[in-house]
CSV table of C-alpha atoms in Angstrom, one decimal:
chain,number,residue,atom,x,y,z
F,1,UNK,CA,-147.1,327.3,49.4
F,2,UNK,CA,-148.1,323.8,47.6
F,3,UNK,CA,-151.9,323.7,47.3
F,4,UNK,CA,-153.9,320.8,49.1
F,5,UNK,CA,-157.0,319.5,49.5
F,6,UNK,CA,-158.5,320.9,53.2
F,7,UNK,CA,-158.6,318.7,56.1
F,8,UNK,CA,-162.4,318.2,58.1
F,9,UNK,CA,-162.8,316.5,61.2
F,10,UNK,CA,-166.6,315.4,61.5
F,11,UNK,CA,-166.3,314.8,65.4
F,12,UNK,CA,-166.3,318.6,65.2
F,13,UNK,CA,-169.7,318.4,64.4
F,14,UNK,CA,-170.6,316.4,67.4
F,15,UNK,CA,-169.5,319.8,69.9
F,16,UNK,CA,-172.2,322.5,70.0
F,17,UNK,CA,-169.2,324.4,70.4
F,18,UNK,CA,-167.5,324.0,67.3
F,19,UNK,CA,-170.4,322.0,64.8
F,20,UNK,CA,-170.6,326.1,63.3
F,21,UNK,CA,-167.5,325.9,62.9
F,22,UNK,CA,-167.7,322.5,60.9
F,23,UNK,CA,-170.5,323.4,58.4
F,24,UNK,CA,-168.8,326.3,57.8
F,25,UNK,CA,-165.5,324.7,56.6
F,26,UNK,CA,-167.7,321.8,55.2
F,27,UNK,CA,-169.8,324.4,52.8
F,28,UNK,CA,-166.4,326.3,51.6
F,29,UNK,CA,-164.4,323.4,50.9
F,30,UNK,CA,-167.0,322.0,48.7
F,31,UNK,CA,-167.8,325.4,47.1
F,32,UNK,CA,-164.0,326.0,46.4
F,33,UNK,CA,-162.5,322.8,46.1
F,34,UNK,CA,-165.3,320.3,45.4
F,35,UNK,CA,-163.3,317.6,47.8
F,36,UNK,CA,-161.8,317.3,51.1
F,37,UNK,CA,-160.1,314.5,53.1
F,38,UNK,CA,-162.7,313.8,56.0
F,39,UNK,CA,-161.2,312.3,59.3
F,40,UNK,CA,-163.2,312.3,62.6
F,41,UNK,CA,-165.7,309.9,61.2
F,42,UNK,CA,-165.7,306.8,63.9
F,43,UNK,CA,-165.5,304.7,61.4
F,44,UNK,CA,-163.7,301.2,62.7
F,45,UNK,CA,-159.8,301.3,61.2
F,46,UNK,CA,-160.6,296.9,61.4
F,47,UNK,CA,-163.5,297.2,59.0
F,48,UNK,CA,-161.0,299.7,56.6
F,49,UNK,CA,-158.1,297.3,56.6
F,50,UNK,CA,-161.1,294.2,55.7
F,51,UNK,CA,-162.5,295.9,53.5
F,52,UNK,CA,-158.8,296.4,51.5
F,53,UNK,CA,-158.0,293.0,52.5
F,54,UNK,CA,-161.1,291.3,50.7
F,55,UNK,CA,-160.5,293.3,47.8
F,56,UNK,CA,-156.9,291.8,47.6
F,57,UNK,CA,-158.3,288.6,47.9
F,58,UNK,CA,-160.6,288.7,45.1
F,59,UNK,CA,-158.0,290.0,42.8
F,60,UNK,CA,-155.6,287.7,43.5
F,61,UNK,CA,-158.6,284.7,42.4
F,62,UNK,CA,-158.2,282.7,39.3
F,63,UNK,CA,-159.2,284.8,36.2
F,64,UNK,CA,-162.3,281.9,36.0
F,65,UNK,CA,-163.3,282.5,39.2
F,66,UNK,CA,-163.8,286.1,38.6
F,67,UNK,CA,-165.6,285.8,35.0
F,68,UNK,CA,-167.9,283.7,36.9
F,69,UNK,CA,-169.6,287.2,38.1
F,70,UNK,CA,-168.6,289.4,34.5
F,71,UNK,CA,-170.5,292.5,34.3
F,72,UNK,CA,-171.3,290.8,30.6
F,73,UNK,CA,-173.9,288.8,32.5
F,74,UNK,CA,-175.9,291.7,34.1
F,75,UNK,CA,-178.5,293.6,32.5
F,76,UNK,CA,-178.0,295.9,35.5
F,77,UNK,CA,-174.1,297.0,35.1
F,78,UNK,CA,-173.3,295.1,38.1
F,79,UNK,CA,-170.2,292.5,38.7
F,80,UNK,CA,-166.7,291.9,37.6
F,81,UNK,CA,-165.2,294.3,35.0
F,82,UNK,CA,-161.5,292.8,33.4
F,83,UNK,CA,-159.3,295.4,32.7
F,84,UNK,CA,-159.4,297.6,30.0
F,85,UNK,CA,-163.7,296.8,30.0
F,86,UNK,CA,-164.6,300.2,30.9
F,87,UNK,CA,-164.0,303.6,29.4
F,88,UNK,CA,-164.2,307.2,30.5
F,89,UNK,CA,-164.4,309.9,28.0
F,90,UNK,CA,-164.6,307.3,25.1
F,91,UNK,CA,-160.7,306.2,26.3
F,92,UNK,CA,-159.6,302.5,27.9
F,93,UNK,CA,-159.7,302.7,32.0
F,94,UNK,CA,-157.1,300.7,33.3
F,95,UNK,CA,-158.8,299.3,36.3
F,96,UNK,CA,-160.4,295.9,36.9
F,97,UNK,CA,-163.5,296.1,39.4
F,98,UNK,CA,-166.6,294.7,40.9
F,99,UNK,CA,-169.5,297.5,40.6
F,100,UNK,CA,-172.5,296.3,43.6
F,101,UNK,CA,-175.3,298.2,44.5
F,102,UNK,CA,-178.6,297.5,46.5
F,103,UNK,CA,-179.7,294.3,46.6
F,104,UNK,CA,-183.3,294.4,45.0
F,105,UNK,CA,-185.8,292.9,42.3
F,106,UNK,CA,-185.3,294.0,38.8
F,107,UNK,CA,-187.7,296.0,37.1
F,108,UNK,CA,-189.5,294.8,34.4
F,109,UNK,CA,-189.3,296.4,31.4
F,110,UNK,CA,-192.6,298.2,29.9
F,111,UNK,CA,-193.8,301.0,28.0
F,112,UNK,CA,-194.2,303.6,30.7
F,113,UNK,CA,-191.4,302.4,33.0
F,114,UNK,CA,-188.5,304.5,32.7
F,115,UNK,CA,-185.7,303.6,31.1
F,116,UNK,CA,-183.0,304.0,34.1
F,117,UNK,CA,-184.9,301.1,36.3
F,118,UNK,CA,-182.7,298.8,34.6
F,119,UNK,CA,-180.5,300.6,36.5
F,120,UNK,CA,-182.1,298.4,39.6
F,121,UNK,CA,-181.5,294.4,40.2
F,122,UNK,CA,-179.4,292.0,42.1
F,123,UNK,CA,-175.8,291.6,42.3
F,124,UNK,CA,-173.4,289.0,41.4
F,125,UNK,CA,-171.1,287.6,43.9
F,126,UNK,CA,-168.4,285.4,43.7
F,127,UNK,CA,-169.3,281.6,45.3
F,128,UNK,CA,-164.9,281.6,45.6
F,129,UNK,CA,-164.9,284.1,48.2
F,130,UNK,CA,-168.1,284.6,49.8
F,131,UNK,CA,-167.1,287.0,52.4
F,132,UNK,CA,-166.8,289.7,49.7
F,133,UNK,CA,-170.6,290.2,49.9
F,134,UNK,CA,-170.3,290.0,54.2
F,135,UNK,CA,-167.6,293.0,54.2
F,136,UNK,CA,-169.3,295.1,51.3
F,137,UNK,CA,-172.6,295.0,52.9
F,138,UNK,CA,-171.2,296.3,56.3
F,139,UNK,CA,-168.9,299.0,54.4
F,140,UNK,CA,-171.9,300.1,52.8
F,141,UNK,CA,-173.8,300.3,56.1
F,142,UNK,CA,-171.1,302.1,58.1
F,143,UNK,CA,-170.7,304.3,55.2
F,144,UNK,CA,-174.3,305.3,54.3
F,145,UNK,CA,-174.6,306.3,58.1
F,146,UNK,CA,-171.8,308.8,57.8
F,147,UNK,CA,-172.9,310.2,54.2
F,148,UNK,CA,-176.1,310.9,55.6
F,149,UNK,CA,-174.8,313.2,58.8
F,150,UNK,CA,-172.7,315.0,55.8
F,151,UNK,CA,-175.8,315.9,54.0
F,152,UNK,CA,-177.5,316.7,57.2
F,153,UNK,CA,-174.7,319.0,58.1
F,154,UNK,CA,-174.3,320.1,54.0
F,155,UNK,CA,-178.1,321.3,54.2
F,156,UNK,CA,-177.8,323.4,57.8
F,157,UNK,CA,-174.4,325.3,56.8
F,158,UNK,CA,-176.3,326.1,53.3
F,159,UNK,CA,-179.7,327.9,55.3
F,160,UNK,CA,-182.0,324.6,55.0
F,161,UNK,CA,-183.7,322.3,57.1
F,162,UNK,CA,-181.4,319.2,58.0
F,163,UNK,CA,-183.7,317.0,56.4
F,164,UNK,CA,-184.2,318.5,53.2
F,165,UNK,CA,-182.6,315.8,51.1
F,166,UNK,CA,-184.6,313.0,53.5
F,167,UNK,CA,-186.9,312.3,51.0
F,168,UNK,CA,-184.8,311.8,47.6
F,169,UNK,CA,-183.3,308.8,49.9
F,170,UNK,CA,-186.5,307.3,51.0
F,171,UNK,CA,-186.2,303.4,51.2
F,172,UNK,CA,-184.6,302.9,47.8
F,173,UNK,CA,-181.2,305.0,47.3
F,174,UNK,CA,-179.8,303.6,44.3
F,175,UNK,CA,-176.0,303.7,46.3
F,176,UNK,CA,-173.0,302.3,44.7
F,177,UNK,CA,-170.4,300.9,46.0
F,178,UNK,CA,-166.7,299.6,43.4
F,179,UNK,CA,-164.2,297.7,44.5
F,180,UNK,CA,-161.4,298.1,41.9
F,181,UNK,CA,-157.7,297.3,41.6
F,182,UNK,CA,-155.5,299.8,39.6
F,183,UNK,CA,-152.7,297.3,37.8
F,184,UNK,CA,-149.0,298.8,37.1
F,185,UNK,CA,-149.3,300.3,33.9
F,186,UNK,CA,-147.5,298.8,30.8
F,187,UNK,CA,-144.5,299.8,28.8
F,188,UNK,CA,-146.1,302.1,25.6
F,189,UNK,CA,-149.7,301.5,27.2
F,190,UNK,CA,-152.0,304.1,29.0
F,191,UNK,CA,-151.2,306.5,31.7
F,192,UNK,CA,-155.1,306.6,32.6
F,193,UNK,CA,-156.6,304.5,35.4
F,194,UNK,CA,-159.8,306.5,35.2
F,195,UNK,CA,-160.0,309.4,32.7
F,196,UNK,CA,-161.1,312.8,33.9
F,197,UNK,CA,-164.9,312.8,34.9
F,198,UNK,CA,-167.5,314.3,37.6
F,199,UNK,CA,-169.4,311.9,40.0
F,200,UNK,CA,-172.7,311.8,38.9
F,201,UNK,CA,-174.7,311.4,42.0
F,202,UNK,CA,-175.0,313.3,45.2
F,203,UNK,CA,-171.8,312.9,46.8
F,204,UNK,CA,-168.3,310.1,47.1
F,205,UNK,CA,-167.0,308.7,50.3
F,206,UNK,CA,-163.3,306.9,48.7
F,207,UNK,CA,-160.9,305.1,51.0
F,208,UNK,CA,-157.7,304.4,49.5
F,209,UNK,CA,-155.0,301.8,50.4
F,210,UNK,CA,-152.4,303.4,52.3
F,211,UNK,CA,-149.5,304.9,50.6
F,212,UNK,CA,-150.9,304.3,47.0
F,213,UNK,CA,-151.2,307.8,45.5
F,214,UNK,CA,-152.5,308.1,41.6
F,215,UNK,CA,-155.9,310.6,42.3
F,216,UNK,CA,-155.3,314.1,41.0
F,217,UNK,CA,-157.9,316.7,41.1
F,218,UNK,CA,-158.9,319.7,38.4
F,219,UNK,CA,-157.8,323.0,40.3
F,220,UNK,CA,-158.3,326.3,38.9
F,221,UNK,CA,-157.1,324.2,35.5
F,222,UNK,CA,-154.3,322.0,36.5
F,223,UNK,CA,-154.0,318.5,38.4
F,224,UNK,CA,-153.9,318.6,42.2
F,225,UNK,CA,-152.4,315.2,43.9
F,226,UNK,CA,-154.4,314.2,46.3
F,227,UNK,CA,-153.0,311.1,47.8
F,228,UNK,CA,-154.2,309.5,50.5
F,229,UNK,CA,-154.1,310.4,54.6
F,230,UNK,CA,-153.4,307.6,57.0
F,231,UNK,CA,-157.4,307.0,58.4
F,232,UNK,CA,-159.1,309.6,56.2
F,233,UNK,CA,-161.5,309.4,53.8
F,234,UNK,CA,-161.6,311.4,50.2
F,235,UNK,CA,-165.2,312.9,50.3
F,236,UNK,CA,-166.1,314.6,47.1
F,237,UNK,CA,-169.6,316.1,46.2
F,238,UNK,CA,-171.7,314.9,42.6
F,239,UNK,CA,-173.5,316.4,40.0
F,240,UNK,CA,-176.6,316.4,42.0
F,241,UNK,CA,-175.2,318.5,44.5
F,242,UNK,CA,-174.0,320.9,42.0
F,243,UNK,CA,-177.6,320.7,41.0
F,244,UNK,CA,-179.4,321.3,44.0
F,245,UNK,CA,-176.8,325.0,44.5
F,246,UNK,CA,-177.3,325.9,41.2
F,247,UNK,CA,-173.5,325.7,41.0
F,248,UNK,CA,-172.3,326.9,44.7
F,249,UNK,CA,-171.3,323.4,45.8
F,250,UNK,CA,-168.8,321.8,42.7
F,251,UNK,CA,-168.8,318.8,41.0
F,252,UNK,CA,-164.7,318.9,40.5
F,253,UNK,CA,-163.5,316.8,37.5
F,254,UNK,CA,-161.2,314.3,38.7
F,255,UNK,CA,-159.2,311.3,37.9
F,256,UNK,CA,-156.6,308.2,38.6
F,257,UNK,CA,-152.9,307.9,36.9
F,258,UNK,CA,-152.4,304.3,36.4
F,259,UNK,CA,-149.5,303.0,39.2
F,260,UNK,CA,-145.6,302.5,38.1
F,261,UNK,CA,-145.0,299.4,36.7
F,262,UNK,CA,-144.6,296.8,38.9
F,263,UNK,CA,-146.7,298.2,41.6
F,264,UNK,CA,-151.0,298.4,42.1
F,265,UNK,CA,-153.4,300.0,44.4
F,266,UNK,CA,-156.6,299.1,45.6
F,267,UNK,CA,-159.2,301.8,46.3
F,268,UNK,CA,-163.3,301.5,47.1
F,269,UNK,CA,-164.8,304.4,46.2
F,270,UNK,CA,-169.0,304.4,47.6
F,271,UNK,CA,-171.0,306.6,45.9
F,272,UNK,CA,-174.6,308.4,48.0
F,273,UNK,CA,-177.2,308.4,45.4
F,274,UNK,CA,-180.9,309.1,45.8
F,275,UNK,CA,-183.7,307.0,44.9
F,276,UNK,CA,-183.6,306.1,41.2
F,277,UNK,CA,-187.2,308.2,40.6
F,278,UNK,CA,-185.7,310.8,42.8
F,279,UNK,CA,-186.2,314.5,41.6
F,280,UNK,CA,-183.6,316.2,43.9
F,281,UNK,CA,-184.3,319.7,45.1
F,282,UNK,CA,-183.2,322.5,43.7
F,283,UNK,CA,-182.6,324.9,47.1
F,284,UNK,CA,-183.3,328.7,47.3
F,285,UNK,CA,-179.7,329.8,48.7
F,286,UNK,CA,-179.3,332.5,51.4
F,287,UNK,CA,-178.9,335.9,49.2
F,288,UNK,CA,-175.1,335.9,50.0
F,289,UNK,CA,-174.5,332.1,49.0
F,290,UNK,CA,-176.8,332.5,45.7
F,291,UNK,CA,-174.7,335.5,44.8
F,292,UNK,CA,-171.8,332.8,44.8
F,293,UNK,CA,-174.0,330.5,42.7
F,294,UNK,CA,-172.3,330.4,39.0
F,295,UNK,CA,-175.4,328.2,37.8
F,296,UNK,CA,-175.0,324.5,37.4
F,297,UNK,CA,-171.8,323.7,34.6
F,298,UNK,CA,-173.3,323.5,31.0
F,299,UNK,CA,-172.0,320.5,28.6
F,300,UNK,CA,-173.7,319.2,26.0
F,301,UNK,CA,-171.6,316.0,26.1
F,302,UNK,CA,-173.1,315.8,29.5
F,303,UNK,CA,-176.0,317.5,30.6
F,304,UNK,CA,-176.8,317.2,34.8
F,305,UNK,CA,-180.5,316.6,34.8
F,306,UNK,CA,-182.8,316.7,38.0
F,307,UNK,CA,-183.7,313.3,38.3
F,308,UNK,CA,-181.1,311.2,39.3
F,309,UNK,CA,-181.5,308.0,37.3
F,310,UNK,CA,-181.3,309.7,34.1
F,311,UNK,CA,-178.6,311.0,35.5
F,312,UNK,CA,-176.9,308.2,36.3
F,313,UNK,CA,-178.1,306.0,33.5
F,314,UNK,CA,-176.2,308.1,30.7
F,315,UNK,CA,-173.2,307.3,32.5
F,316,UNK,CA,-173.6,304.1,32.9
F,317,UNK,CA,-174.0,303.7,29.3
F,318,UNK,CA,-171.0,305.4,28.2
F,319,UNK,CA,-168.9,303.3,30.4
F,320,UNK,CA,-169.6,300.1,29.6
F,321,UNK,CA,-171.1,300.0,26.1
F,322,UNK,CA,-170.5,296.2,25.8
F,323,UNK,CA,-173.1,295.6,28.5
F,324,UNK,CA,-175.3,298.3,26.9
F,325,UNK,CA,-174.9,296.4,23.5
F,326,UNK,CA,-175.3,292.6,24.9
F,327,UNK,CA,-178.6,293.8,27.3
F,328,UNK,CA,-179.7,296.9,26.5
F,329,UNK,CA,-178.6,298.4,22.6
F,330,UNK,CA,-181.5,300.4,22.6
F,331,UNK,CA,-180.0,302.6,25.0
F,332,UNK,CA,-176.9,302.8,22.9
F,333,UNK,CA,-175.4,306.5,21.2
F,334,UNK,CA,-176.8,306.1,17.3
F,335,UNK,CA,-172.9,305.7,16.5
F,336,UNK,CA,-172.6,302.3,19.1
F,337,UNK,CA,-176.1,300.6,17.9
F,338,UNK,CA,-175.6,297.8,15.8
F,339,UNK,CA,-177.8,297.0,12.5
């Protein structure tokens, strides 16, 4: 039998009858798997095919019109990225994207402020196609509403009070949403949309454009396909969930195959992240989920620490180290820092 990722209908979760049931599958998929397709979720299938639509139409914009809003220009790693501007594991993505997150004040800079508050600012958007920022900030809405029954539903099914993670949100989550466009790859070029890598916040909601596979999986050591489902979402859990389990729930290492030549595929992957001060719990685990706690994954070349700006900061850096070098080169690896 071909492995797959499982199949979880939130509406179950709306049933006293079956929302057990729910959690139950909810908890195992992510100990086992670390993803799952998510359908159920009420989400509106007119926002999903704006949401693709809008992304088209920024793509398709003059190359001008798109530099206008270069991540270049953003101490904050936010805006347009050209292809081949980002890198996983030290090796070219072949993606082009718009990275947008909350819509706040930058931090000033100071001896006792932190250094992942540069992390926080405003966005750039496009003055070609203004309705980018109208559909984005409704995705993020709808979706922020449904990652927030997940984690509800995550912290009842693991023995904890549903609000248990409330407070690491607050007012301030530091979400993310991308908006990227995987080109056809080249003759003698890379094979690698997005190299293999762990989320490294609390959890991924990703739509995909229908039909456009390319995201495979780590499973038990080989890829897994997971292409998309016609109305579901690709849910996958982050480092800080991993953290918070010691381990039970799985940040799975993942990545995207660039498309066949000729062809492309749009996918908006939204990312749930905590406040950027936030130090997220670590939970005391029923006795027979902690027995099925391996302890949070050790790497040196990335360590998962509590608190999830530094957390997300060093992975910000990584990928975009001509941002980090133009706006912030003291946050550069000793090897990138220039004399």
């Amino acid at each position: 039998m071909t492995d797959h990722l499982p199949v979880l209908d939130l509406s179950l979760a709306n049933d006293p009858a079956t929302a057990a049931q729910f959690r139950e599958q909810l908890r195992e998929a992510t100990h086992d798997y670390g993803f799952f397709y998510l359908v159920g979720h009420g989400i509106d299938p007119d926002l999903t095919r704006e949401i693709i639509s809008v992304s088209r139409e920024f793509f398709a914009l003059p190359e001008a019109d798109k530099l206008e809003i270069e991540n270049v220009l953003s101490p904050h790693y936010r805006g347009y990225t050209r292809v081949g501007g980002e890198r996983t594991q030290g090796k070219v993505d072949w993606r082009e994207q718009i990275d947008i997150g909350p819509e706040r004040e930058a931090v000033p800079a100071g001896p006792d402020v932190p250094d992942y508050w540069v992390l926080q600012g405003p966005n750039l958007w496009p003055s070609a196609l203004p309705r980018v920022r109208e559909v984005v900030e409704t995705w993020n809405q709808t979706l922020s509403e449904v990652s927030t029954r997940l984690l509800a539903e995550w912290a009842e099914s693991l023995g904890q009070p549903r609000d248990v993670f409330d407070e690491t949100f607050r007012d301030t989550p530091a979400t993310l949403t991308k908006v990227v466009r995987y080109p056809g790859r080249v003759e003698g070029g890379t094979t690698q949309g997005v190299g293999w890598h762990n989320d490294s916040g609390v959890l991924t909601l990703l739509l995909v454009e229908p039909g456009k596979a390319g995201l495979q999986v780590e499973r038990n050591g080989v890829p897994l396909d997971a292409p998309p489902i016609e109305g579901a979402l690709i849910v996958n859990i982050g480092e800080m969930l991993e953290w918070a389990t010691d381990g039970y729930l799985k940040a799975t290492n993942h990545r995207v195959l660039a498309p066949e030549p000729g062809t492309d595929r749009i996918s908006v992957p939204y990312f749930h992240n905590p406040a950027l001060d936030a130090v997220f719990p670590k939970l005391t685990l029923p006795p027979e989920l902690a027995a099925r706690a391996p302890g949070v994954t050790l790497d040196e070349s990335n360590p998962i620490v509590g608190v999830y700006g530094a957390n997300a900061l060093k992975s910000r850096v990584r990928a975009h180290p001509d941002v980090t070098e133009r706006h912030n080169s003291h946050l550069a690896p000793p090897a990138r820092r220039t004399a």
